[in-house]
PDB file of C-alpha atoms in Angstrom:
ATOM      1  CA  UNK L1113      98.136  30.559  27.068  1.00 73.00           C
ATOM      2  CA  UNK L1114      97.219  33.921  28.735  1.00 77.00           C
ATOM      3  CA  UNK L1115      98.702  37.082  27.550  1.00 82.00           C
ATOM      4  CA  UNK L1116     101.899  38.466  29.465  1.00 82.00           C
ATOM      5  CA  UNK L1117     100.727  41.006  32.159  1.00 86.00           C
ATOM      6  CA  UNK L1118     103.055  43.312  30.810  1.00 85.00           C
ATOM      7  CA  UNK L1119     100.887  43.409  27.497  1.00 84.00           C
ATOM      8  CA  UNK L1120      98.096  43.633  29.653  1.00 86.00           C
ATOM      9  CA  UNK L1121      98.718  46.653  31.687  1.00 86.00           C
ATOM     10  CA  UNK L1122      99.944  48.271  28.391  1.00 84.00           C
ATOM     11  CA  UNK L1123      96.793  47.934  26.619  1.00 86.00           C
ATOM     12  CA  UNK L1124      94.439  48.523  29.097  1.00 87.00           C
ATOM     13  CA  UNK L1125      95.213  52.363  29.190  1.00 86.00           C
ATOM     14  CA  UNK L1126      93.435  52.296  25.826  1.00 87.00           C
ATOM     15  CA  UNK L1127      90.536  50.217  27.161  1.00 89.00           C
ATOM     16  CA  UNK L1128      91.308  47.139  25.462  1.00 91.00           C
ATOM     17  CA  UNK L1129      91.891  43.535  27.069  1.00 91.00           C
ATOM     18  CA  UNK L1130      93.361  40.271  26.023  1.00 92.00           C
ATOM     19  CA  UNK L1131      93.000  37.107  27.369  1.00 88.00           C
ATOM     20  CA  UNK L1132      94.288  34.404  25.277  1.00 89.00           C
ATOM     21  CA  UNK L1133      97.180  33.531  22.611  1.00 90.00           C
ATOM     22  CA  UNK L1134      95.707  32.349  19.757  1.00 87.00           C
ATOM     23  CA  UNK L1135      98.707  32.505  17.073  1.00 85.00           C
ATOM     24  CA  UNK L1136     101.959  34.206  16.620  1.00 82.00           C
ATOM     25  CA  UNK L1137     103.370  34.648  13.064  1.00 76.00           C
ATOM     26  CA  UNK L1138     106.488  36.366  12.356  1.00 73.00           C
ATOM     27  CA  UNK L1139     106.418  39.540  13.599  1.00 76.00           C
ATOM     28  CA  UNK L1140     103.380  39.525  15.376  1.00 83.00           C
ATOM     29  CA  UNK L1141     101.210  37.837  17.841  1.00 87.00           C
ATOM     30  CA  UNK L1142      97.367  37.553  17.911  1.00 88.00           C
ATOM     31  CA  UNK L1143      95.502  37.434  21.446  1.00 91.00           C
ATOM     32  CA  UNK L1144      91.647  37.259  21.407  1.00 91.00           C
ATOM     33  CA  UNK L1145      90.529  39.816  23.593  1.00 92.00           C
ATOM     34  CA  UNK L1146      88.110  42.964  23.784  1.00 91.00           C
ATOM     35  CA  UNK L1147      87.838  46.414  22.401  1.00 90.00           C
ATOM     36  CA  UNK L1148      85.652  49.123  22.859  1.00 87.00           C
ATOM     37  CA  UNK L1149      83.665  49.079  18.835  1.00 81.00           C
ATOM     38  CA  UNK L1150      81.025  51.340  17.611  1.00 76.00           C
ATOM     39  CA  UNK L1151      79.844  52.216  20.984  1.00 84.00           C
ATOM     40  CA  UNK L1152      79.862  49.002  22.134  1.00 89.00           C
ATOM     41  CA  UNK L1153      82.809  46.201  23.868  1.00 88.00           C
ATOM     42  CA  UNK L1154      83.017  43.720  21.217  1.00 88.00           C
ATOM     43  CA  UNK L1155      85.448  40.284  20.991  1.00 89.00           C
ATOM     44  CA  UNK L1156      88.271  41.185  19.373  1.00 89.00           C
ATOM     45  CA  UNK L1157      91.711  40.063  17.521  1.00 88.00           C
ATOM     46  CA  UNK L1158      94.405  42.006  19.211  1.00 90.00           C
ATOM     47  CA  UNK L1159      97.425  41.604  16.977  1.00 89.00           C
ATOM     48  CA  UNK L1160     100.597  42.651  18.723  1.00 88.00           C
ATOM     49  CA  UNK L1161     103.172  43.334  16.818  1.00 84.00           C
ATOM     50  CA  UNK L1162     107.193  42.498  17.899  1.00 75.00           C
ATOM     51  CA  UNK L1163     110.801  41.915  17.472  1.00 70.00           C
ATOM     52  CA  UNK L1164     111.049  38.731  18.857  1.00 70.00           C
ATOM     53  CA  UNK L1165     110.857  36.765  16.004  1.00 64.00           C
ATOM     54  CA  UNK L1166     112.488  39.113  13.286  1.00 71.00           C
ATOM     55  CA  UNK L1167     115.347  41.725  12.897  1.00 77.00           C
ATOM     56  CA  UNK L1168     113.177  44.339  11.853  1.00 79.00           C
ATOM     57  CA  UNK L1169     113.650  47.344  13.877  1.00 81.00           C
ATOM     58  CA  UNK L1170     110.775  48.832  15.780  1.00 80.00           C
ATOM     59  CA  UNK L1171     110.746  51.490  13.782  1.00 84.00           C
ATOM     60  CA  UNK L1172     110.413  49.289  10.517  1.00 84.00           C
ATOM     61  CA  UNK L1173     107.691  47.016  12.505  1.00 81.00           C
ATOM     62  CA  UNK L1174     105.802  50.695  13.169  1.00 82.00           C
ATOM     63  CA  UNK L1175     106.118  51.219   9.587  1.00 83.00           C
ATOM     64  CA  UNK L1176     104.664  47.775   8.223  1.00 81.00           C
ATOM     65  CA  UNK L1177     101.735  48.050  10.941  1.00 81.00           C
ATOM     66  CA  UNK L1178     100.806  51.506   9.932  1.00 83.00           C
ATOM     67  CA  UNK L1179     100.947  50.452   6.354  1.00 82.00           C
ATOM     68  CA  UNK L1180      98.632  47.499   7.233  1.00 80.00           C
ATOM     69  CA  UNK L1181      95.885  49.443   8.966  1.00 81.00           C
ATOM     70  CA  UNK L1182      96.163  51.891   5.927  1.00 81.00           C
ATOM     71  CA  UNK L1183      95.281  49.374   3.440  1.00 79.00           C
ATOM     72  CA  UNK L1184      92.598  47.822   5.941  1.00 78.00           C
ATOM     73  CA  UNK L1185      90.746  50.789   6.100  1.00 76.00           C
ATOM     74  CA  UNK L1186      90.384  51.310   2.960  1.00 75.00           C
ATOM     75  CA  UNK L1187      88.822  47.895   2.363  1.00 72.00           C
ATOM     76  CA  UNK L1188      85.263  47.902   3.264  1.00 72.00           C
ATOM     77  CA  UNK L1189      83.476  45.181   2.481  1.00 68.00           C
ATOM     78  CA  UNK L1190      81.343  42.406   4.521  1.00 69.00           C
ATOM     79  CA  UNK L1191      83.933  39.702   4.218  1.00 65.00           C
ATOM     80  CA  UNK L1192      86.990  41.779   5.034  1.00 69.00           C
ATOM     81  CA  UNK L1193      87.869  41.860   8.711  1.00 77.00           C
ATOM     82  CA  UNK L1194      87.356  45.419   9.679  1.00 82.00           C
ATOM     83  CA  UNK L1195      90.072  47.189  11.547  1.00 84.00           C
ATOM     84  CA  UNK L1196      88.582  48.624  15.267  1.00 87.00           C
ATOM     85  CA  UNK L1197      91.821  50.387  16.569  1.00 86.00           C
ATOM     86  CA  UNK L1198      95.280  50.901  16.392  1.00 86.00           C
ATOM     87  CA  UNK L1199      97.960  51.596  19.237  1.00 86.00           C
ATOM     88  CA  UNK L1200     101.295  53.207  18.885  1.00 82.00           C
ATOM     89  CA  UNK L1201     103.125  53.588  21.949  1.00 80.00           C
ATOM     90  CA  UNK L1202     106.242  53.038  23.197  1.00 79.00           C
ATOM     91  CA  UNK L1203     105.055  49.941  25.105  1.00 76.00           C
ATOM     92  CA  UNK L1204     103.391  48.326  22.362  1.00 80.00           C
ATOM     93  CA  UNK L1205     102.221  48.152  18.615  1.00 85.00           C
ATOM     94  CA  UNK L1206      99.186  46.970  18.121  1.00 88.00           C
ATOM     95  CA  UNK L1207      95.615  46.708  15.726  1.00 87.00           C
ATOM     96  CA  UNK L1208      92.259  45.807  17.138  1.00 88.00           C
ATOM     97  CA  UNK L1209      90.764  43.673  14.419  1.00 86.00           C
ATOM     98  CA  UNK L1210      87.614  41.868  14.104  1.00 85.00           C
ATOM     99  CA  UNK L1211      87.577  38.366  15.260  1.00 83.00           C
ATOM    100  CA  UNK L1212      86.260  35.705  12.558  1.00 75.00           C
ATOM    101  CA  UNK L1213      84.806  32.475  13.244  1.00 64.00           C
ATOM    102  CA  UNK L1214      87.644  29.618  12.746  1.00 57.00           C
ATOM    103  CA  UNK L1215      90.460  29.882  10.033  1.00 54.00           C
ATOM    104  CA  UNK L1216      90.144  30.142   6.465  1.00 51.00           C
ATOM    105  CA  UNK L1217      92.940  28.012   6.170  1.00 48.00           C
ATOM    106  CA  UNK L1218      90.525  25.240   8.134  1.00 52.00           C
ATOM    107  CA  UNK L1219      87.974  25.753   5.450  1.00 52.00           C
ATOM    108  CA  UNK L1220      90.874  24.979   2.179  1.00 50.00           C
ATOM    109  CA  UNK L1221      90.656  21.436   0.881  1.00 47.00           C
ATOM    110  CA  UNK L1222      93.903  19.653   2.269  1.00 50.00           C
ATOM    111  CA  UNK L1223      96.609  19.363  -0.461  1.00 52.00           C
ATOM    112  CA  UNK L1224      95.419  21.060  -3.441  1.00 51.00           C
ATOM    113  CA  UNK L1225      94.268  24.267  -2.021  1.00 54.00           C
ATOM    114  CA  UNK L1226      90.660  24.882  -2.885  1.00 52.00           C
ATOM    115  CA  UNK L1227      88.401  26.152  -0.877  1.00 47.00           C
ATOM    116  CA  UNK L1228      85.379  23.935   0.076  1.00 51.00           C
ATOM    117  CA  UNK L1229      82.230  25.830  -1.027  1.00 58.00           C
ATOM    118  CA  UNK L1230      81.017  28.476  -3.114  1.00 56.00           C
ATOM    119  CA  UNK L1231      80.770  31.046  -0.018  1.00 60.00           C
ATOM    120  CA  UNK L1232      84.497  29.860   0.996  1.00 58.00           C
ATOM    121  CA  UNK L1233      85.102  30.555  -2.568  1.00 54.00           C
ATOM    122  CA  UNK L1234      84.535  34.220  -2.702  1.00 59.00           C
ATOM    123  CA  UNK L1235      86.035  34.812   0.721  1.00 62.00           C
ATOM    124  CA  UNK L1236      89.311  32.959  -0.357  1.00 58.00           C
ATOM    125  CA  UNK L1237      89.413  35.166  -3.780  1.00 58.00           C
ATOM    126  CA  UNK L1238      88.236  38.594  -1.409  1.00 63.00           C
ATOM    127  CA  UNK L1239      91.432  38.032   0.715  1.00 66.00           C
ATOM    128  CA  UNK L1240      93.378  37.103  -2.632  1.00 63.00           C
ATOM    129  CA  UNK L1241      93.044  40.826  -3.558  1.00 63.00           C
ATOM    130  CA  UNK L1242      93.747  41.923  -0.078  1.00 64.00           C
ATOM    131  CA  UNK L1243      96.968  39.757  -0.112  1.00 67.00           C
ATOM    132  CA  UNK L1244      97.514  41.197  -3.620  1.00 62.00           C
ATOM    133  CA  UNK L1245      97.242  44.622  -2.555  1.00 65.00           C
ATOM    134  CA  UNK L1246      99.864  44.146   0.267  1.00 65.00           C
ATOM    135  CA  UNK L1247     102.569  42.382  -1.473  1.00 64.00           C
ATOM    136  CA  UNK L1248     102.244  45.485  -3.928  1.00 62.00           C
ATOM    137  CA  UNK L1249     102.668  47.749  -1.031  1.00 67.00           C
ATOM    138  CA  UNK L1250     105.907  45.680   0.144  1.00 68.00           C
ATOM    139  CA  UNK L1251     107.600  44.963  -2.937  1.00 60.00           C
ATOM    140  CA  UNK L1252     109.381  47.937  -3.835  1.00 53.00           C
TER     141      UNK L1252
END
C-alpha cells in the first residue's frame, strides 16, 4: 500500500519520501522510504507517528516520539538502528530511522522465543536493553 499523498506532500518539505506501508503499530505507522543521510539519500524507515489508533493526544504522541529519538541517540552501536531525522510539525510527527534487513521477530524460533543463531543472539539481547531502557523511561 502506498503512503497517503497527504503524508507525502508533508514530508517532502524536509526532503524525505515514502513509498510503501510496511507496518503500523499502535500509535505509529512505518513507510519505507528515503532520507537525505550523511551526505548521501539513503533507504529509510519513516515512522509516522498518529492518533488513529490511540487516545493519546498529539501533544502526548510529541512527547513519547521526542523521548524515543532521545534514547536512540544516545545508543550507538552497530546493531542498533541509528536514528537519521526527526520531524515536528504541525502536519506530521515523524523519525527517519535506518531500515534493517527483514524482522527480528522472523529470525525468533516459533513458540519458545529464542533466537536462531549466535549473531541473532546478541542482536535479540542488544534490543533487550534498548527495550529495557524505554519501559524505564515510560513507567513512572
Amino acid at each position: 500500500m502506498s503512503a497517503p499523498q497527504e503524508l507525502q506532500d508533508a514530508l517532502a518539505t524536509h526532503n524525505i519520501s515514502v513509498t510503501k506501508l510496511l507496518g503500523s503499530g499502535s500509535f505509529s505507522e512505518v513507510y519505507e522510504g528515503s532520507v537525505i543521510a550523511k551526505e548521501q539519500r539513503v533507504t529509510a524507515a519513516i515512522k509516522c507517528y498518529t492518533t488513529k489508533f490511540t487516545n493519546l493526544t498529539k501533544a502526548q504522541i510529541v512527547a513519547v516520539a521526542r523521548t524515543e529519538v532521545a534514547v536512540s541517540i544516545k545508543l550507538k552501536h552497530p546493531h542498533i538502528i541509528e536514528t537519521y531525522q526527526f520531524v515536528c510539525s504541525p502536519e506530521v510527527i515523524c523519525v527517519c530511522l535506518e531500515l534493517a534487513a527483514g524482522d527480528i521477530f522472523d529470525k525468533i524460533v516459533p513458540g519458545i522465543g529464542v533466537p536462531v543463531s549466535a549473531t541473532q543472539y546478541k542482536v535479540y539481547n542488544v534490543l533487550l536493553v534498548y527495550i529495557a531502557v524505554y519501559d524505564m523511561l515510560f513507567s513512572s
